[in-house]
Short mmCIF file of C-alpha atoms and ligand atoms in Angstrom, two decimals:
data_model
loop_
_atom_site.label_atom_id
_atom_site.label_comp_id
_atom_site.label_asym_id
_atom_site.label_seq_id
_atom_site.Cartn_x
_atom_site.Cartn_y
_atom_site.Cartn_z
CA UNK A 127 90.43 112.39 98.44
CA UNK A 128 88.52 115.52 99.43
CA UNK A 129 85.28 113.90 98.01
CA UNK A 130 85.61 111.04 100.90
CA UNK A 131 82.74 111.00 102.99
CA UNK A 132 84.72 111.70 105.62
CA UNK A 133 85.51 115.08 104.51
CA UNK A 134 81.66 115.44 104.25
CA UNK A 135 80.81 114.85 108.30
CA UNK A 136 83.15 117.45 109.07
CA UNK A 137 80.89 120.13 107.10
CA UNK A 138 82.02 123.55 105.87
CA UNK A 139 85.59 124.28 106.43
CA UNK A 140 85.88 128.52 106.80
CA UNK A 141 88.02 128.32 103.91
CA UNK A 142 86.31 130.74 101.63
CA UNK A 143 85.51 133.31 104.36
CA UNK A 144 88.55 134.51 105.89
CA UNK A 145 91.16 136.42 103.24
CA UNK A 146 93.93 138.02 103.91
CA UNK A 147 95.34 140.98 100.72
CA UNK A 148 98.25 140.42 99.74
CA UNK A 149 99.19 144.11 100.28
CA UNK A 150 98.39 144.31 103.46
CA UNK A 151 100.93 141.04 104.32
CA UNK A 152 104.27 142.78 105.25
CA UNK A 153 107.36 140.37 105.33
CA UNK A 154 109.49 140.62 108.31
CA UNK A 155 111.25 136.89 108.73
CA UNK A 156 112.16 133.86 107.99
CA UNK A 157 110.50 131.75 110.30
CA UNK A 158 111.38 128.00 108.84
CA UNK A 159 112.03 125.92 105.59
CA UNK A 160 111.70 122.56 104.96
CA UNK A 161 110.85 120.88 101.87
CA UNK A 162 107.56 122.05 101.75
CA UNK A 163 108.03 125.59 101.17
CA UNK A 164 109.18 127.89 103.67
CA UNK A 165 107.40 129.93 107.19
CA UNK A 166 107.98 133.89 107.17
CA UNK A 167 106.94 135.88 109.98
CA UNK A 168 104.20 138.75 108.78
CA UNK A 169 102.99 141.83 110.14
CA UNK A 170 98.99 141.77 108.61
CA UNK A 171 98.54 145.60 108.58
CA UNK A 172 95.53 146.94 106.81
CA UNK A 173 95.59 150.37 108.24
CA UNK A 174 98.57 150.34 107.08
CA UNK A 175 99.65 152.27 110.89
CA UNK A 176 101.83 149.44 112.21
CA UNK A 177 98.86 148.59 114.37
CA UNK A 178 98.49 145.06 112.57
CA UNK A 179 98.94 141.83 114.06
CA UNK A 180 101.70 139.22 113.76
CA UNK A 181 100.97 136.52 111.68
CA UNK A 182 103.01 132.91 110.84
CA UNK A 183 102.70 132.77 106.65
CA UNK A 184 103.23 129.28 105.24
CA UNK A 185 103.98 129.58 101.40
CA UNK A 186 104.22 126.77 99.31
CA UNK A 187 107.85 126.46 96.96
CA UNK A 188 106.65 127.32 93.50
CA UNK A 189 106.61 123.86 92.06
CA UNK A 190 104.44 121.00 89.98
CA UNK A 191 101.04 121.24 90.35
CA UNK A 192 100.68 117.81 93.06
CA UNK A 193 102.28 119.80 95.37
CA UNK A 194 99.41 123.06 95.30
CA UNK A 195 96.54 120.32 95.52
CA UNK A 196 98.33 118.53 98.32
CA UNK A 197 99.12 122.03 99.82
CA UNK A 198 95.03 123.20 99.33
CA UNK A 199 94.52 119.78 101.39
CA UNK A 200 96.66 120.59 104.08
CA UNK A 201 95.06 124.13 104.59
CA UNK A 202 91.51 122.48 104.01
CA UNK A 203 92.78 120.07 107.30
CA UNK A 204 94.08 122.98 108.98
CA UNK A 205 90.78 124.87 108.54
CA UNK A 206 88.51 122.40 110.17
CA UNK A 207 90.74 122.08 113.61
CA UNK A 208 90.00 123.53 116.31
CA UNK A 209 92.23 122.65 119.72
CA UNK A 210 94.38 124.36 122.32
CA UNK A 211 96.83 121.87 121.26
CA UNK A 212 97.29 122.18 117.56
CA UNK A 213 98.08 125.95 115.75
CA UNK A 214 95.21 128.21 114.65
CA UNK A 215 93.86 128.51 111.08
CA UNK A 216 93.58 132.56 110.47
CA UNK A 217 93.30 132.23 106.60
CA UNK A 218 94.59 132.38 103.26
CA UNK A 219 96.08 134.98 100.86
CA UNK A 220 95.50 134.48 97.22
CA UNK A 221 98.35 136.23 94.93
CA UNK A 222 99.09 136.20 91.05
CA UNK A 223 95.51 136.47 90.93
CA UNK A 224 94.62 133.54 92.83
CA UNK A 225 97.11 131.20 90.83
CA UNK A 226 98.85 131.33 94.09
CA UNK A 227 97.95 130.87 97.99
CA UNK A 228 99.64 131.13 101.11
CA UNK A 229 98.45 130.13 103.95
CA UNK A 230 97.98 132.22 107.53
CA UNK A 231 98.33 130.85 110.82
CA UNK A 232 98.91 132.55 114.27
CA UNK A 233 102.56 133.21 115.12
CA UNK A 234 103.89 131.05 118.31
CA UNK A 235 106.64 133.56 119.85
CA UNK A 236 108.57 130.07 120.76
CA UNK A 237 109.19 128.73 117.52
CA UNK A 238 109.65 124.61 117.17
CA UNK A 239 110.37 122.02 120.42
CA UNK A 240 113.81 121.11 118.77
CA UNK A 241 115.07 125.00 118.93
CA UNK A 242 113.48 125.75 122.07
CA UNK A 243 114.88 122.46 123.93
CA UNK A 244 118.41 123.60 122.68
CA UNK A 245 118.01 126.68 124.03
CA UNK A 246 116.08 126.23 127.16
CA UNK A 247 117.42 122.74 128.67
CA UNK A 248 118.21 124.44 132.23
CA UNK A 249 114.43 125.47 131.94
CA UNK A 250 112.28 122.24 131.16
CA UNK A 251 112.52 119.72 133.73
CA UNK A 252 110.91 116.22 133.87
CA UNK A 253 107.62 117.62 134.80
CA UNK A 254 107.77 120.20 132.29
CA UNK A 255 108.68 117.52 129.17
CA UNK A 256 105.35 115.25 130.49
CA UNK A 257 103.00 118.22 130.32
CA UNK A 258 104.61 118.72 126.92
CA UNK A 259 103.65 115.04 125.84
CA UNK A 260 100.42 115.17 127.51
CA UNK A 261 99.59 118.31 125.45
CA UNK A 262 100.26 116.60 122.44
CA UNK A 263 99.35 113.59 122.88
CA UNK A 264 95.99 115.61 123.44
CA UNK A 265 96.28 116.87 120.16
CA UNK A 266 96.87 113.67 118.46
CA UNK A 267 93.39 112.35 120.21
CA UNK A 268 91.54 115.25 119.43
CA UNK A 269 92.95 114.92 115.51
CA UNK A 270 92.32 110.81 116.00
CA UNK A 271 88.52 112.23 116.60
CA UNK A 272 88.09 113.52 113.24
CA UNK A 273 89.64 110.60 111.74
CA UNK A 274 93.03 112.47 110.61
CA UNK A 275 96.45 110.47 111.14
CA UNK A 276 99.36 112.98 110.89
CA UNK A 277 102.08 110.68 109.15
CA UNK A 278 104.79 113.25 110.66
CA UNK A 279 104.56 113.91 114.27
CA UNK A 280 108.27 114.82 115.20
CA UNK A 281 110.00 117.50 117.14
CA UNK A 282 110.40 119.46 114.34
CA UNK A 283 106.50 119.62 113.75
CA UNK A 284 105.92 121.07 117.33
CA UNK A 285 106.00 124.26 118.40
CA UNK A 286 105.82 126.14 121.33
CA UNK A 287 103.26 129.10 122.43
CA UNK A 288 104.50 129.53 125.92
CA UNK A 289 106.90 128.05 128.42
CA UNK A 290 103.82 125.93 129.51
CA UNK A 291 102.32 125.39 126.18
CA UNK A 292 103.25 123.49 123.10
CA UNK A 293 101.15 122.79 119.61
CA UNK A 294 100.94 120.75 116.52
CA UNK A 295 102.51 123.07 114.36
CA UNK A 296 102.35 121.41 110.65
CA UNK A 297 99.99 119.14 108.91
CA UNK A 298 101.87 118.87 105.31
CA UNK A 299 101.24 115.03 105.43
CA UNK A 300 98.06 114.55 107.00
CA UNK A 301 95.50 112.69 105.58
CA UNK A 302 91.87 111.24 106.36
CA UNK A 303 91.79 107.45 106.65
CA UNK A 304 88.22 106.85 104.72
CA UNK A 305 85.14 105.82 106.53
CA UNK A 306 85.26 102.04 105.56
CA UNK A 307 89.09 102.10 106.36
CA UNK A 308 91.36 101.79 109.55
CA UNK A 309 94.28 103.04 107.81
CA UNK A 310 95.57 105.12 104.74
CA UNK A 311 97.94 103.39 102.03
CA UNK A 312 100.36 106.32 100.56
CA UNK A 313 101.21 105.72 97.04
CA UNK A 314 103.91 107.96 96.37
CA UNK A 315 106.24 108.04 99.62
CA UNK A 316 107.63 111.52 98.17
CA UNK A 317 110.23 112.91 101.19
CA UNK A 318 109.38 110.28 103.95
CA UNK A 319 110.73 111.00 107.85
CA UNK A 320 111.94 107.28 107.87
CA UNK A 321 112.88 107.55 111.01
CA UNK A 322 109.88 108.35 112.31
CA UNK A 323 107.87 105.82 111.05
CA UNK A 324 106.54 102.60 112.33
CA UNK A 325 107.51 99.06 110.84
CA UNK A 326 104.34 98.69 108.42
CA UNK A 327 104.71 102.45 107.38
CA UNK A 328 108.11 101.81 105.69
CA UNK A 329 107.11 98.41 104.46
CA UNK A 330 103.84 98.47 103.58
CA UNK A 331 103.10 102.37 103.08
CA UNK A 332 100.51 101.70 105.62
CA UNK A 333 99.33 104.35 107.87
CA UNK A 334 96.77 104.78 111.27
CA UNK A 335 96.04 105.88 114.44
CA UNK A 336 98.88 103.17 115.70
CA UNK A 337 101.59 104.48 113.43
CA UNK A 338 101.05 107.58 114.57
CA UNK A 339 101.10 106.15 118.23
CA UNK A 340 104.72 105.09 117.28
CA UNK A 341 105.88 108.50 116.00
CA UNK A 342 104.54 109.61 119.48
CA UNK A 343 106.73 107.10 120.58
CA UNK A 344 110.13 108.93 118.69
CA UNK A 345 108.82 112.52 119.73
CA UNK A 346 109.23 111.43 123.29
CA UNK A 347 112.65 110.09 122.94
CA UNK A 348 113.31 113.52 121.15
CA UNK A 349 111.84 115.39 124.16
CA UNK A 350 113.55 113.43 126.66
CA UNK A 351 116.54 113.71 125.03
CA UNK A 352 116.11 117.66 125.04
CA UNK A 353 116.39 117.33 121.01
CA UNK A 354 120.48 117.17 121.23
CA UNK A 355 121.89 116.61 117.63
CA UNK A 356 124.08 113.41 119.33
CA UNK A 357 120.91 111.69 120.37
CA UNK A 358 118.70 112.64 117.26
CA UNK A 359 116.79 109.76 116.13
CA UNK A 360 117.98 109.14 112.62
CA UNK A 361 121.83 109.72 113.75
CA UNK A 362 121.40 106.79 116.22
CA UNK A 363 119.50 104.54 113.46
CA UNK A 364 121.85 104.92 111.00
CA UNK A 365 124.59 104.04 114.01
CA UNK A 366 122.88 100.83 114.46
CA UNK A 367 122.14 100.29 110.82
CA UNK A 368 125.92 101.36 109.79
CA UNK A 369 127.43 97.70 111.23
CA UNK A 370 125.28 95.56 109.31
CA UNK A 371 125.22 96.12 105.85
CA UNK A 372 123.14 93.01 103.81
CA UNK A 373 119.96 94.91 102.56
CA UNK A 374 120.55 97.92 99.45
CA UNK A 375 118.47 100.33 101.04
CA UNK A 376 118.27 102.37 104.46
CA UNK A 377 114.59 101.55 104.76
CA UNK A 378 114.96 97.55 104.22
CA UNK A 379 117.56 97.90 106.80
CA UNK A 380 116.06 99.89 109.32
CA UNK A 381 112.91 97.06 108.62
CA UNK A 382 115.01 94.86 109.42
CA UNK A 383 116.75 96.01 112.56
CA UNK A 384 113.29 96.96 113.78
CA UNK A 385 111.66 93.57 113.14
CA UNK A 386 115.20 92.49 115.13
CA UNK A 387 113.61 94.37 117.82
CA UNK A 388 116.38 96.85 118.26
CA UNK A 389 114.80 100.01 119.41
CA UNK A 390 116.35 103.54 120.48
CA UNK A 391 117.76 103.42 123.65
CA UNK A 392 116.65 105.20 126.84
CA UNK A 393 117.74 109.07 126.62
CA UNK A 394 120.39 109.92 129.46
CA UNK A 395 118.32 110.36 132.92
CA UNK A 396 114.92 109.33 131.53
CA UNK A 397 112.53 108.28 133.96
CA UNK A 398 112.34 104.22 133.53
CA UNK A 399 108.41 104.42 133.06
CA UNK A 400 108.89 107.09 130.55
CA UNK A 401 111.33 104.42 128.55
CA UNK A 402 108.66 102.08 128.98
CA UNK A 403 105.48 104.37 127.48
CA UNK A 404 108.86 104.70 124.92
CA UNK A 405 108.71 100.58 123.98
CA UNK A 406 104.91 100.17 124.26
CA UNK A 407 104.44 102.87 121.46
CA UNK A 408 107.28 100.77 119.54
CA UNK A 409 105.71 97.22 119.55
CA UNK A 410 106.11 95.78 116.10
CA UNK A 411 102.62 94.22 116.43
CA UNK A 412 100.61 97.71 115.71
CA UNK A 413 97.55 96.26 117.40
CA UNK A 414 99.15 95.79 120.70
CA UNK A 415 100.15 99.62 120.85
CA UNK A 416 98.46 101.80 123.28
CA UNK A 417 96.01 104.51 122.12
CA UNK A 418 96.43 108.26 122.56
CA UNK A 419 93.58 107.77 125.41
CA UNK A 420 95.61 105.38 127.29
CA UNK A 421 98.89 107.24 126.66
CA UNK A 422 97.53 110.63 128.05
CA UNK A 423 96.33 108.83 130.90
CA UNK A 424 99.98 106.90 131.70
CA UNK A 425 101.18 110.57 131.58
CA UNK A 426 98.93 112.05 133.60
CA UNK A 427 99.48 109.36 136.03
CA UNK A 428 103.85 109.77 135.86
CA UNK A 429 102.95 113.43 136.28
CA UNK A 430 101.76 113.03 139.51
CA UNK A 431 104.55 110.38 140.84
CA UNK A 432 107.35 113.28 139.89
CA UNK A 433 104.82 115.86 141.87
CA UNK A 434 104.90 113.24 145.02
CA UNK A 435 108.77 112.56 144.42
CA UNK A 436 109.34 116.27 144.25
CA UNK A 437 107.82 117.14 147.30
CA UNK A 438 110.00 114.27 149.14
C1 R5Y B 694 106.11 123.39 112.39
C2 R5Y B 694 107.27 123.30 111.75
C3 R5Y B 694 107.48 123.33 110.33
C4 R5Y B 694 107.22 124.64 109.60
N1 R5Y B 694 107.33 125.82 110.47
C5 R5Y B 694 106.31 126.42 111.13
C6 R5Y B 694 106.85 127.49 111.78
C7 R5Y B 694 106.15 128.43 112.66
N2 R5Y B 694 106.91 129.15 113.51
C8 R5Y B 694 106.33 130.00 114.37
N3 R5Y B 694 107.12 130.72 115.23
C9 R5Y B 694 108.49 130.83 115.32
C10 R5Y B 694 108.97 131.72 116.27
C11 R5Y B 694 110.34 131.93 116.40
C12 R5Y B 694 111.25 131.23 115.61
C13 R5Y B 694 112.71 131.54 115.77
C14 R5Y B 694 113.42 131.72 114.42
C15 R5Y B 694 114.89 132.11 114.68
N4 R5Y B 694 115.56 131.19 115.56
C16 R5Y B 694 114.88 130.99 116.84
C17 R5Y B 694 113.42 130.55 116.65
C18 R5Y B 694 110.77 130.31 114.67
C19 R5Y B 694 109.38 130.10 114.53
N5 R5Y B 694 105.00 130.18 114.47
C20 R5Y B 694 104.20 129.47 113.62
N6 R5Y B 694 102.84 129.44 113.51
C21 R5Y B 694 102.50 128.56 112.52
C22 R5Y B 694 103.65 127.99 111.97
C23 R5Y B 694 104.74 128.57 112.69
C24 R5Y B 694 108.22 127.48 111.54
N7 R5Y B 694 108.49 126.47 110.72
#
C-alpha cells in the first residue's frame, strides 16, 4: 500500500529523523486504550532534570505482525500531516532494539470530545459545538487534500487542545484511496465502528471522501448530543434494530434499517438546520452527500445566524 503512487507525491515523511530514547521516555499515565494498543502520558526528559516536555505515547498491544505494519502506516500518515486541526507528529521511539516502536505525539491537556462534553456541558454552548465541527470538518478537508479518508471519525477520535480548540486525534484506520481510485475497498473489516459507517461501508467494504462525510454526519449528532451515554449512537441503533429481528447479523440489519431510511433522530434542543447538515451527510445515495467544502461553509454560515440570534 505504501508503494502507491500516492504515497510518492507526498515525498519524504520525517520519519527517520526525529527519535525519541527510550530512557529518556518517563511513564506518568494512562492516557487511553482501545483496541489498538493503549495512550500513556510521558514526561521526554533527556537532562534527566525534570525540565522535559510532556508528551502523548501511542504504543501498539504486542500482537501478530499485521498489526506493527498497519501501526508503521498509521505513524507514516501521521508523519506527513501538518494542520491546526489534526494532532502533531513529534516522533518515534524504537525499543527491544528496534523490534518495537511507539509512537510520540504532543499531549492535548483536554483529552477526547466524549470526556470533555461529559464534563463540560454547562461550558459548550451552540456556538461553541459549531466551531467544534467547523474545526474538524477543516481537518477532514485538509486530510481529503492529500487523498486520506479516515474510516473512523467519531467522538472518541477527537480531542481537545483548548476550550476553543479541538483535533483529529487518531488515524489507526486511515488509508490512501490510490490515484486511479475514488474509494478504498477494506478486505479484512477487523474491529469495525459499525455505527459509524455509511450504507456502502458495511455492505460493500467501500470507503471515500463521502463515507467519511457520513461519519461527520454521526460526530455531529454525538456533539450535539454533548456525547451522553443515553443518546450514543450505537445504543439508539441497536434500539431501532432490537424490534425487528429478520436478518442474522447486526450489520445486515442496521443495512437494512438504513436503506429503510431510518436515521438517528434530532439530539434534544438541536438547532433544526444543524439536524438538517445531520440528514444531508446521511443520504443513502453517497453521491448526493455534501463535501467537507460545502459543509464548513453551511457551518460557518449557522455560526453567524446564532451570533445575530444571540445578540437579539
Ligand atoms: C484519540 C483517541 C484514541 C486514542 N487516544 C489518544 C489519546 C490522547 N490523549 C491526550 N490527552 C489526554 C488528556 C487528558 C486525558 C484525561 C485522562 C483521565 N480522565 C480525564 C481525561 C486523556 C487524554 N493527548 C493526546 N495526544 C495524542 C493522542 C492523545 C487518548 N486516547
Amino acid at each position: 500500500d505504501t508503494e502507491n503512487p500516492a504515497w510518492r507525491a507526498l515525498g519524504p515523511s520525517q520519519q527517520e529523523q526525529a527519535g525519541f530514547e527510550e530512557r529518556h521516555l518517563r511513564y506518568i499515565s494512562l492516557l487511553g486504550k482501545g483496541n489498538f494498543g493503549s495512550v500513556e502520558l510521558c514526561c521526554y526528559d533527556p537532562l534527566g532534570d525534570n525540565t522535559g516536555e510532556l508528551v502523548a505515547v501511542k504504543k501498539l498491544q504486542p500482537s501478530k505482525q499485521s498489526s506493527m505494519d498497519d501501526f508503521k502506516k498509521e505513524v507514516k500518515t501521521l508523519s506527513v500531516l501538518h494542520s491546526e486541526y489534526i494532532v502533531k507528529y513529534k516522533g518515534v521511539c524504537y525499543s527491544m532494539g528496534r523490534l518495537s516502536m511507539s509512537l510520540v505525539m504532543e499531549y492535548l491537556p483536554y483529552g477526547s470530545l466524549i470526556g470533555y462534553l461529559e464534563n463540560n456541558r454547562h461550558k459548550v454552548n451552540t456556538r461553541r459545538m459549531l466551531l467544534f465541527a467547523s474545526q474538524i470538518c477543516k481537518g477532514m478537508e485538509y486530510l481529503q487534500s492529500l487523498r486520506f479518508v479516515h474510516r473512523d471519525l467519531a467522538a472518541r477520535n477527537i480531542l481537545v487542545a483548548s476550550e476553543s480548540l479541538v483535533k483529529i486525534g487518531d488515524f489507526g484506520l486511515t488509508k490512501i484511496i490510490p490515484c486511479n481510485k475514488e474509494y478504498y475497498r477494506v478486505t479484512q473489516p477487523g474491529e469495525s465502528p459499525i455505527f459509524w459507517y455509511a450504507p456502502e461501508s458495511i455492505t460493500e467494504s467501500r470507503f471515500s471522501h463521502e463515507s467519511d462525510v457520513w461519519s461527520f454526519g454521526v460526530v455531529l449528532h454525538e456533539l450535539f448530543s454533548y456525547c451522553d451515554i443515553n443518546s450514543n449512537p450505537k445504543r439508539l441503533f441497536m434500539q431501532e434494530i432490537g424490534h425487528n429481528m429478520q436478518t442474522p447479523s447486526i450489520s445486515l440489519h442496521l443495512a437494512n434499517i438504513l436503506k429503510n431510511n431510518w436515521r438517528l433522530p434530532a439530539p434534544p434542543d438541536c438547532p433544526p438546520k444543524v439536524y438538517g447538515m445531520m440528514k444531508e451527510c446521511w443520504q443513502y445515495n453517497f453521491t448526493e452527500r455534501p463535501c467537507f467544502s460545502l459543509l464548513g461553509n453551511q457551518i460557518e454560515v449557522i455560526m453567524q445566524d446564532e451570533r445575530d440570534n444571540f445578540k437579539g
